[in-house]
């Protein structure tokens, strides 16, 4: 026997000795986890790392089966399926969740955060923790806040520097009333659509624009159907690692805490991937042929929010919005 075979044989024998039967490779629990982008995009990268850490921390008692590229459905569908028990886990962006738990929609308010660091600090604080707890009454546990990222507008044939440039443009936004209201305040013809339907809608010309973080624009190859990348940075889009409450409660306390820790590491991996794509992805999209518009008048965009500020205050409470805005100042 060569050394490697010998080693394998002795491992197998040790397992037989310990368990009294041949090595059982099958783990006890397989959890199916979906996300809408590729494994390389930010939430995909986070899911891959979460899966790795979860398997390591539970010695393989839990295996995470990944369903990338919308294979498990659009984000709203996945979240609804988790609540129903038809899917175990997902790593969606938070936008769609306002359809289930309206308070989460607060994070979709354009120009709510000063920058990405501010957003991450808020989500990691008690504000973020309280927000995750709101999901429990819907049968969902939020394990950690990860990141989709800072969203930018892409357009088929118009450079966008100020809100007026979006006037009358049919732009797709996620299934979030807050995003629709925000873009209407910018003067756009904003309509909600599930992410898996987005590329065909841009390709057919039924929508002229969309908005997403750089990593999503890259992994979705939107450069093939959109000419302008306008660096509006109008919304910071959190992602979250979700698991069905019933699924979670079936696990041992030890495995529950292992999943919680793995989720924190997976969430961090999604933030790191978002950082990398913000840094290198803009150049890559330029190399792929997009025109990058960086002289965007973000103050004019933020000012346009005055029209809907009252609505948002009524919806989420002025105190909540103010607490987020003032956080860390
Ligand atoms: O995976 O729906 C969206 O635009 C989200 O940003 C996207 O699905 C992230």
GROMACS .gro file of C-alpha atoms and ligand atoms in nm:
model
  338
    1UNK     CA    1   0.000   0.000   0.000
    2UNK     CA    2   0.124   0.345  -0.079
    3UNK     CA    3   0.142   0.590   0.209
    4UNK     CA    4  -0.172   0.782   0.115
    5UNK     CA    5  -0.380   0.465   0.078
    6UNK     CA    6  -0.245   0.337   0.404
    7UNK     CA    7  -0.342   0.660   0.573
    8UNK     CA    8  -0.692   0.647   0.430
    9UNK     CA    9  -0.732   0.286   0.531
   10UNK     CA   10  -0.625   0.360   0.885
   11UNK     CA   11  -0.864   0.654   0.907
   12UNK     CA   12  -1.148   0.432   0.785
   13UNK     CA   13  -1.057   0.165   1.039
   14UNK     CA   14  -1.046   0.422   1.317
   15UNK     CA   15  -1.395   0.535   1.221
   16UNK     CA   16  -1.519   0.175   1.217
   17UNK     CA   17  -1.360   0.120   1.556
   18UNK     CA   18  -1.517   0.433   1.699
   19UNK     CA   19  -1.866   0.389   1.558
   20UNK     CA   20  -1.886   0.015   1.526
   21UNK     CA   21  -1.976   0.045   1.159
   22UNK     CA   22  -1.826   0.162   0.831
   23UNK     CA   23  -1.764   0.536   0.798
   24UNK     CA   24  -2.090   0.720   0.758
   25UNK     CA   25  -2.022   1.016   0.536
   26UNK     CA   26  -2.381   1.137   0.530
   27UNK     CA   27  -2.427   1.431   0.765
   28UNK     CA   28  -2.731   1.443   0.987
   29UNK     CA   29  -2.884   1.766   0.868
   30UNK     CA   30  -2.880   1.918   0.521
   31UNK     CA   31  -3.003   2.277   0.499
   32UNK     CA   32  -3.093   2.424   0.160
   33UNK     CA   33  -2.990   2.789   0.120
   34UNK     CA   34  -3.075   3.013  -0.175
   35UNK     CA   35  -2.948   3.346  -0.308
   36UNK     CA   36  -3.014   3.532  -0.631
   37UNK     CA   37  -2.664   3.603  -0.762
   38UNK     CA   38  -2.354   3.400  -0.842
   39UNK     CA   39  -2.126   3.250  -0.577
   40UNK     CA   40  -1.872   3.521  -0.657
   41UNK     CA   41  -2.102   3.817  -0.593
   42UNK     CA   42  -2.115   3.954  -0.241
   43UNK     CA   43  -2.402   3.755  -0.088
   44UNK     CA   44  -2.290   3.445  -0.280
   45UNK     CA   45  -1.940   3.482  -0.138
   46UNK     CA   46  -2.098   3.525   0.205
   47UNK     CA   47  -2.312   3.214   0.162
   48UNK     CA   48  -2.012   3.006   0.050
   49UNK     CA   49  -1.815   3.116   0.357
   50UNK     CA   50  -2.114   3.062   0.586
   51UNK     CA   51  -2.154   2.707   0.453
   52UNK     CA   52  -1.785   2.631   0.502
   53UNK     CA   53  -1.781   2.767   0.856
   54UNK     CA   54  -2.107   2.596   0.951
   55UNK     CA   55  -1.980   2.257   0.836
   56UNK     CA   56  -1.647   2.307   1.012
   57UNK     CA   57  -1.800   2.423   1.338
   58UNK     CA   58  -2.045   2.131   1.352
   59UNK     CA   59  -1.794   1.866   1.240
   60UNK     CA   60  -2.012   1.802   0.940
   61UNK     CA   61  -2.328   1.742   1.142
   62UNK     CA   62  -2.479   2.021   0.933
   63UNK     CA   63  -2.425   2.052   0.560
   64UNK     CA   64  -2.541   2.360   0.372
   65UNK     CA   65  -2.657   2.299   0.016
   66UNK     CA   66  -2.632   2.618  -0.190
   67UNK     CA   67  -2.880   2.726  -0.458
   68UNK     CA   68  -2.724   3.027  -0.638
   69UNK     CA   69  -2.851   3.238  -0.930
   70UNK     CA   70  -3.215   3.240  -0.822
   71UNK     CA   71  -3.242   2.859  -0.847
   72UNK     CA   72  -3.453   2.869  -0.530
   73UNK     CA   73  -3.661   3.160  -0.665
   74UNK     CA   74  -3.658   3.539  -0.635
   75UNK     CA   75  -3.580   3.698  -0.301
   76UNK     CA   76  -3.941   3.757  -0.194
   77UNK     CA   77  -4.032   3.403  -0.295
   78UNK     CA   78  -3.742   3.261  -0.093
   79UNK     CA   79  -3.835   3.457   0.217
   80UNK     CA   80  -4.200   3.351   0.184
   81UNK     CA   81  -4.088   2.990   0.138
   82UNK     CA   82  -3.878   3.008   0.454
   83UNK     CA   83  -4.179   3.138   0.648
   84UNK     CA   84  -4.385   2.848   0.506
   85UNK     CA   85  -4.115   2.589   0.576
   86UNK     CA   86  -4.058   2.512   0.206
   87UNK     CA   87  -3.697   2.641   0.210
   88UNK     CA   88  -3.452   2.626   0.501
   89UNK     CA   89  -3.228   2.927   0.449
   90UNK     CA   90  -3.155   3.226   0.224
   91UNK     CA   91  -2.923   3.521   0.192
   92UNK     CA   92  -3.145   3.788   0.034
   93UNK     CA   93  -3.111   4.164   0.034
   94UNK     CA   94  -3.337   4.329   0.290
   95UNK     CA   95  -3.552   4.523   0.039
   96UNK     CA   96  -3.805   4.249  -0.025
   97UNK     CA   97  -3.858   4.178   0.342
   98UNK     CA   98  -4.068   4.490   0.393
   99UNK     CA   99  -4.348   4.291   0.225
  100UNK     CA  100  -4.341   4.058   0.526
  101UNK     CA  101  -4.210   4.279   0.805
  102UNK     CA  102  -4.270   4.646   0.710
  103UNK     CA  103  -4.030   4.788   0.971
  104UNK     CA  104  -3.732   4.644   0.779
  105UNK     CA  105  -3.814   4.878   0.489
  106UNK     CA  106  -3.659   5.165   0.685
  107UNK     CA  107  -3.316   5.069   0.546
  108UNK     CA  108  -3.437   5.130   0.189
  109UNK     CA  109  -3.479   5.504   0.249
  110UNK     CA  110  -3.245   5.674   0.002
  111UNK     CA  111  -2.957   5.865   0.163
  112UNK     CA  112  -3.047   5.735   0.511
  113UNK     CA  113  -2.684   5.652   0.584
  114UNK     CA  114  -2.383   5.882   0.550
  115UNK     CA  115  -2.170   5.603   0.408
  116UNK     CA  116  -2.111   5.227   0.419
  117UNK     CA  117  -1.926   5.241   0.753
  118UNK     CA  118  -2.225   5.420   0.910
  119UNK     CA  119  -2.464   5.158   0.773
  120UNK     CA  120  -2.257   4.866   0.902
  121UNK     CA  121  -2.225   5.027   1.247
  122UNK     CA  122  -2.604   5.076   1.271
  123UNK     CA  123  -2.677   4.718   1.164
  124UNK     CA  124  -2.426   4.580   1.414
  125UNK     CA  125  -2.576   4.788   1.697
  126UNK     CA  126  -2.891   4.725   1.900
  127UNK     CA  127  -3.090   4.896   1.623
  128UNK     CA  128  -2.990   4.615   1.385
  129UNK     CA  129  -3.043   4.344   1.648
  130UNK     CA  130  -3.393   4.470   1.734
  131UNK     CA  131  -3.475   4.478   1.367
  132UNK     CA  132  -3.373   4.112   1.318
  133UNK     CA  133  -3.590   4.013   1.616
  134UNK     CA  134  -3.898   4.149   1.437
  135UNK     CA  135  -3.870   3.857   1.192
  136UNK     CA  136  -3.938   3.592   1.454
  137UNK     CA  137  -4.314   3.648   1.462
  138UNK     CA  138  -4.312   3.559   1.089
  139UNK     CA  139  -4.140   3.224   1.152
  140UNK     CA  140  -3.799   3.350   1.042
  141UNK     CA  141  -3.475   3.391   1.236
  142UNK     CA  142  -3.228   3.654   1.117
  143UNK     CA  143  -2.883   3.516   1.204
  144UNK     CA  144  -2.674   3.813   1.090
  145UNK     CA  145  -2.671   4.129   0.884
  146UNK     CA  146  -2.449   4.089   0.579
  147UNK     CA  147  -2.422   4.311   0.277
  148UNK     CA  148  -2.555   4.356  -0.071
  149UNK     CA  149  -2.400   4.700  -0.089
  150UNK     CA  150  -2.426   5.053  -0.213
  151UNK     CA  151  -2.667   5.077  -0.504
  152UNK     CA  152  -2.596   5.269  -0.825
  153UNK     CA  153  -2.825   5.347  -1.118
  154UNK     CA  154  -2.752   5.195  -1.460
  155UNK     CA  155  -2.926   5.322  -1.774
  156UNK     CA  156  -2.955   5.214  -2.137
  157UNK     CA  157  -2.896   5.549  -2.304
  158UNK     CA  158  -2.902   5.842  -2.062
  159UNK     CA  159  -2.629   5.966  -1.831
  160UNK     CA  160  -2.775   6.042  -1.488
  161UNK     CA  161  -2.620   6.328  -1.289
  162UNK     CA  162  -2.926   6.482  -1.123
  163UNK     CA  163  -3.280   6.366  -1.044
  164UNK     CA  164  -3.421   6.543  -1.352
  165UNK     CA  165  -3.216   6.307  -1.573
  166UNK     CA  166  -3.434   6.019  -1.453
  167UNK     CA  167  -3.754   6.198  -1.546
  168UNK     CA  168  -3.993   5.957  -1.716
  169UNK     CA  169  -3.737   5.677  -1.732
  170UNK     CA  170  -3.882   5.336  -1.656
  171UNK     CA  171  -3.656   5.195  -1.390
  172UNK     CA  172  -3.680   4.859  -1.222
  173UNK     CA  173  -3.650   4.854  -0.844
  174UNK     CA  174  -3.680   4.558  -0.603
  175UNK     CA  175  -4.019   4.465  -0.456
  176UNK     CA  176  -4.005   4.741  -0.196
  177UNK     CA  177  -4.265   5.015  -0.160
  178UNK     CA  178  -3.999   5.239  -0.012
  179UNK     CA  179  -3.775   5.202  -0.316
  180UNK     CA  180  -4.067   5.269  -0.549
  181UNK     CA  181  -4.160   5.582  -0.351
  182UNK     CA  182  -3.797   5.698  -0.341
  183UNK     CA  183  -3.753   5.670  -0.718
  184UNK     CA  184  -4.088   5.834  -0.788
  185UNK     CA  185  -3.961   6.126  -0.580
  186UNK     CA  186  -3.658   6.137  -0.812
  187UNK     CA  187  -3.908   6.176  -1.099
  188UNK     CA  188  -3.857   5.827  -1.245
  189UNK     CA  189  -4.125   5.583  -1.359
  190UNK     CA  190  -4.027   5.327  -1.095
  191UNK     CA  191  -4.172   4.978  -1.104
  192UNK     CA  192  -4.099   4.676  -0.888
  193UNK     CA  193  -3.988   4.348  -1.043
  194UNK     CA  194  -3.831   4.029  -0.905
  195UNK     CA  195  -3.458   4.006  -0.969
  196UNK     CA  196  -3.465   3.689  -1.186
  197UNK     CA  197  -3.690   3.878  -1.434
  198UNK     CA  198  -3.461   4.179  -1.452
  199UNK     CA  199  -3.207   4.085  -1.719
  200UNK     CA  200  -3.473   3.981  -1.975
  201UNK     CA  201  -3.668   4.301  -1.899
  202UNK     CA  202  -3.361   4.513  -1.975
  203UNK     CA  203  -3.270   4.305  -2.282
  204UNK     CA  204  -3.618   4.342  -2.431
  205UNK     CA  205  -3.621   4.715  -2.359
  206UNK     CA  206  -3.933   4.695  -2.143
  207UNK     CA  207  -3.724   4.866  -1.873
  208UNK     CA  208  -3.454   5.124  -1.955
  209UNK     CA  209  -3.281   5.134  -1.620
  210UNK     CA  210  -3.215   4.952  -1.296
  211UNK     CA  211  -3.009   5.005  -0.985
  212UNK     CA  212  -2.789   4.763  -0.794
  213UNK     CA  213  -2.452   4.731  -0.620
  214UNK     CA  214  -2.144   4.695  -0.844
  215UNK     CA  215  -2.102   4.324  -0.759
  216UNK     CA  216  -2.458   4.250  -0.875
  217UNK     CA  217  -2.419   4.453  -1.195
  218UNK     CA  218  -2.101   4.257  -1.269
  219UNK     CA  219  -2.230   3.911  -1.189
  220UNK     CA  220  -2.556   3.980  -1.372
  221UNK     CA  221  -2.367   4.100  -1.684
  222UNK     CA  222  -2.592   4.406  -1.697
  223UNK     CA  223  -2.317   4.583  -1.895
  224UNK     CA  224  -2.449   4.388  -2.196
  225UNK     CA  225  -2.786   4.564  -2.174
  226UNK     CA  226  -2.700   4.894  -2.001
  227UNK     CA  227  -2.458   5.157  -2.129
  228UNK     CA  228  -2.422   5.399  -1.834
  229UNK     CA  229  -2.306   5.324  -1.481
  230UNK     CA  230  -2.407   5.631  -1.280
  231UNK     CA  231  -2.242   5.635  -0.937
  232UNK     CA  232  -2.547   5.754  -0.744
  233UNK     CA  233  -2.486   5.546  -0.428
  234UNK     CA  234  -2.846   5.631  -0.335
  235UNK     CA  235  -2.933   5.333  -0.111
  236UNK     CA  236  -2.723   5.108   0.108
  237UNK     CA  237  -2.868   4.763   0.069
  238UNK     CA  238  -2.817   4.523   0.360
  239UNK     CA  239  -2.830   4.148   0.313
  240UNK     CA  240  -2.935   3.902   0.580
  241UNK     CA  241  -2.870   3.540   0.659
  242UNK     CA  242  -3.209   3.386   0.731
  243UNK     CA  243  -3.321   3.049   0.860
  244UNK     CA  244  -3.669   2.911   0.924
  245UNK     CA  245  -3.764   2.927   1.291
  246UNK     CA  246  -3.886   2.566   1.297
  247UNK     CA  247  -3.569   2.446   1.127
  248UNK     CA  248  -3.354   2.636   1.374
  249UNK     CA  249  -3.545   2.514   1.676
  250UNK     CA  250  -3.494   2.151   1.573
  251UNK     CA  251  -3.115   2.193   1.609
  252UNK     CA  252  -2.924   2.133   1.931
  253UNK     CA  253  -2.825   2.446   2.126
  254UNK     CA  254  -2.464   2.371   2.034
  255UNK     CA  255  -2.544   2.362   1.661
  256UNK     CA  256  -2.761   2.673   1.692
  257UNK     CA  257  -2.472   2.868   1.834
  258UNK     CA  258  -2.233   2.723   1.575
  259UNK     CA  259  -2.467   2.844   1.299
  260UNK     CA  260  -2.490   3.186   1.464
  261UNK     CA  261  -2.111   3.219   1.467
  262UNK     CA  262  -2.078   3.090   1.111
  263UNK     CA  263  -2.336   3.350   1.005
  264UNK     CA  264  -2.129   3.634   1.150
  265UNK     CA  265  -1.829   3.512   0.946
  266UNK     CA  266  -2.042   3.465   0.634
  267UNK     CA  267  -2.182   3.814   0.678
  268UNK     CA  268  -1.832   3.955   0.706
  269UNK     CA  269  -1.729   3.772   0.388
  270UNK     CA  270  -2.018   3.941   0.204
  271UNK     CA  271  -1.899   4.283   0.326
  272UNK     CA  272  -1.543   4.205   0.217
  273UNK     CA  273  -1.665   4.095  -0.126
  274UNK     CA  274  -1.871   4.415  -0.157
  275UNK     CA  275  -1.561   4.621  -0.069
  276UNK     CA  276  -1.360   4.438  -0.334
  277UNK     CA  277  -1.622   4.490  -0.603
  278UNK     CA  278  -1.661   4.862  -0.519
  279UNK     CA  279  -1.284   4.895  -0.560
  280UNK     CA  280  -1.210   4.685  -0.867
  281UNK     CA  281  -1.554   4.637  -1.018
  282UNK     CA  282  -1.604   4.990  -1.151
  283UNK     CA  283  -1.289   4.959  -1.364
  284UNK     CA  284  -1.396   4.618  -1.480
  285UNK     CA  285  -1.735   4.750  -1.592
  286UNK     CA  286  -1.557   5.036  -1.770
  287UNK     CA  287  -1.333   4.780  -1.942
  288UNK     CA  288  -1.640   4.587  -2.046
  289UNK     CA  289  -1.757   4.904  -2.224
  290UNK     CA  290  -1.978   5.091  -1.979
  291UNK     CA  291  -1.956   5.469  -1.953
  292UNK     CA  292  -1.899   5.553  -1.588
  293UNK     CA  293  -2.065   5.874  -1.469
  294UNK     CA  294  -1.899   5.979  -1.145
  295UNK     CA  295  -1.990   6.350  -1.127
  296UNK     CA  296  -2.334   6.275  -0.984
  297UNK     CA  297  -2.497   6.555  -0.782
  298UNK     CA  298  -2.577   6.342  -0.477
  299UNK     CA  299  -2.688   6.646  -0.279
  300UNK     CA  300  -2.960   6.716  -0.536
  301UNK     CA  301  -3.073   6.352  -0.512
  302UNK     CA  302  -3.077   6.365  -0.132
  303UNK     CA  303  -3.272   6.694  -0.143
  304UNK     CA  304  -3.537   6.536  -0.368
  305UNK     CA  305  -3.621   6.307  -0.076
  306UNK     CA  306  -3.785   6.603   0.102
  307UNK     CA  307  -4.103   6.525  -0.099
  308UNK     CA  308  -4.142   6.185   0.065
  309UNK     CA  309  -3.977   6.252   0.402
  310UNK     CA  310  -4.318   6.300   0.570
  311UNK     CA  311  -4.447   5.969   0.430
  312UNK     CA  312  -4.140   5.785   0.553
  313UNK     CA  313  -4.170   5.946   0.896
  314UNK     CA  314  -4.531   5.834   0.919
  315UNK     CA  315  -4.441   5.486   0.807
  316UNK     CA  316  -4.137   5.422   1.027
  317UNK     CA  317  -4.153   5.688   1.301
  318UNK     CA  318  -3.947   6.006   1.295
  319UNK     CA  319  -3.763   5.894   1.610
  320UNK     CA  320  -3.639   5.577   1.443
  321UNK     CA  321  -3.522   5.756   1.133
  322UNK     CA  322  -3.351   6.027   1.340
  323UNK     CA  323  -3.182   5.767   1.564
  324UNK     CA  324  -3.032   5.597   1.260
  325UNK     CA  325  -2.921   5.923   1.102
  326UNK     CA  326  -2.760   6.043   1.425
  327UNK     CA  327  -2.594   5.709   1.508
  328UNK     CA  328  -2.222   5.742   1.573
  329UNK     CA  329  -2.216   6.119   1.542
  330LIG     O1  330  -2.917   3.986  -0.506
  330LIG     O2  331  -3.326   4.259  -0.634
  330LIG     C1  332  -3.219   4.322  -0.629
  330LIG     O3  333  -3.196   4.417  -0.702
  330LIG     C2  334  -3.115   4.280  -0.529
  330LIG     O4  335  -3.024   4.381  -0.509
  330LIG     C3  336  -3.045   4.162  -0.582
  330LIG     O5  337  -3.133   4.063  -0.601
  330LIG     C4  338  -2.937   4.117  -0.489
   0.00000   0.00000   0.00000
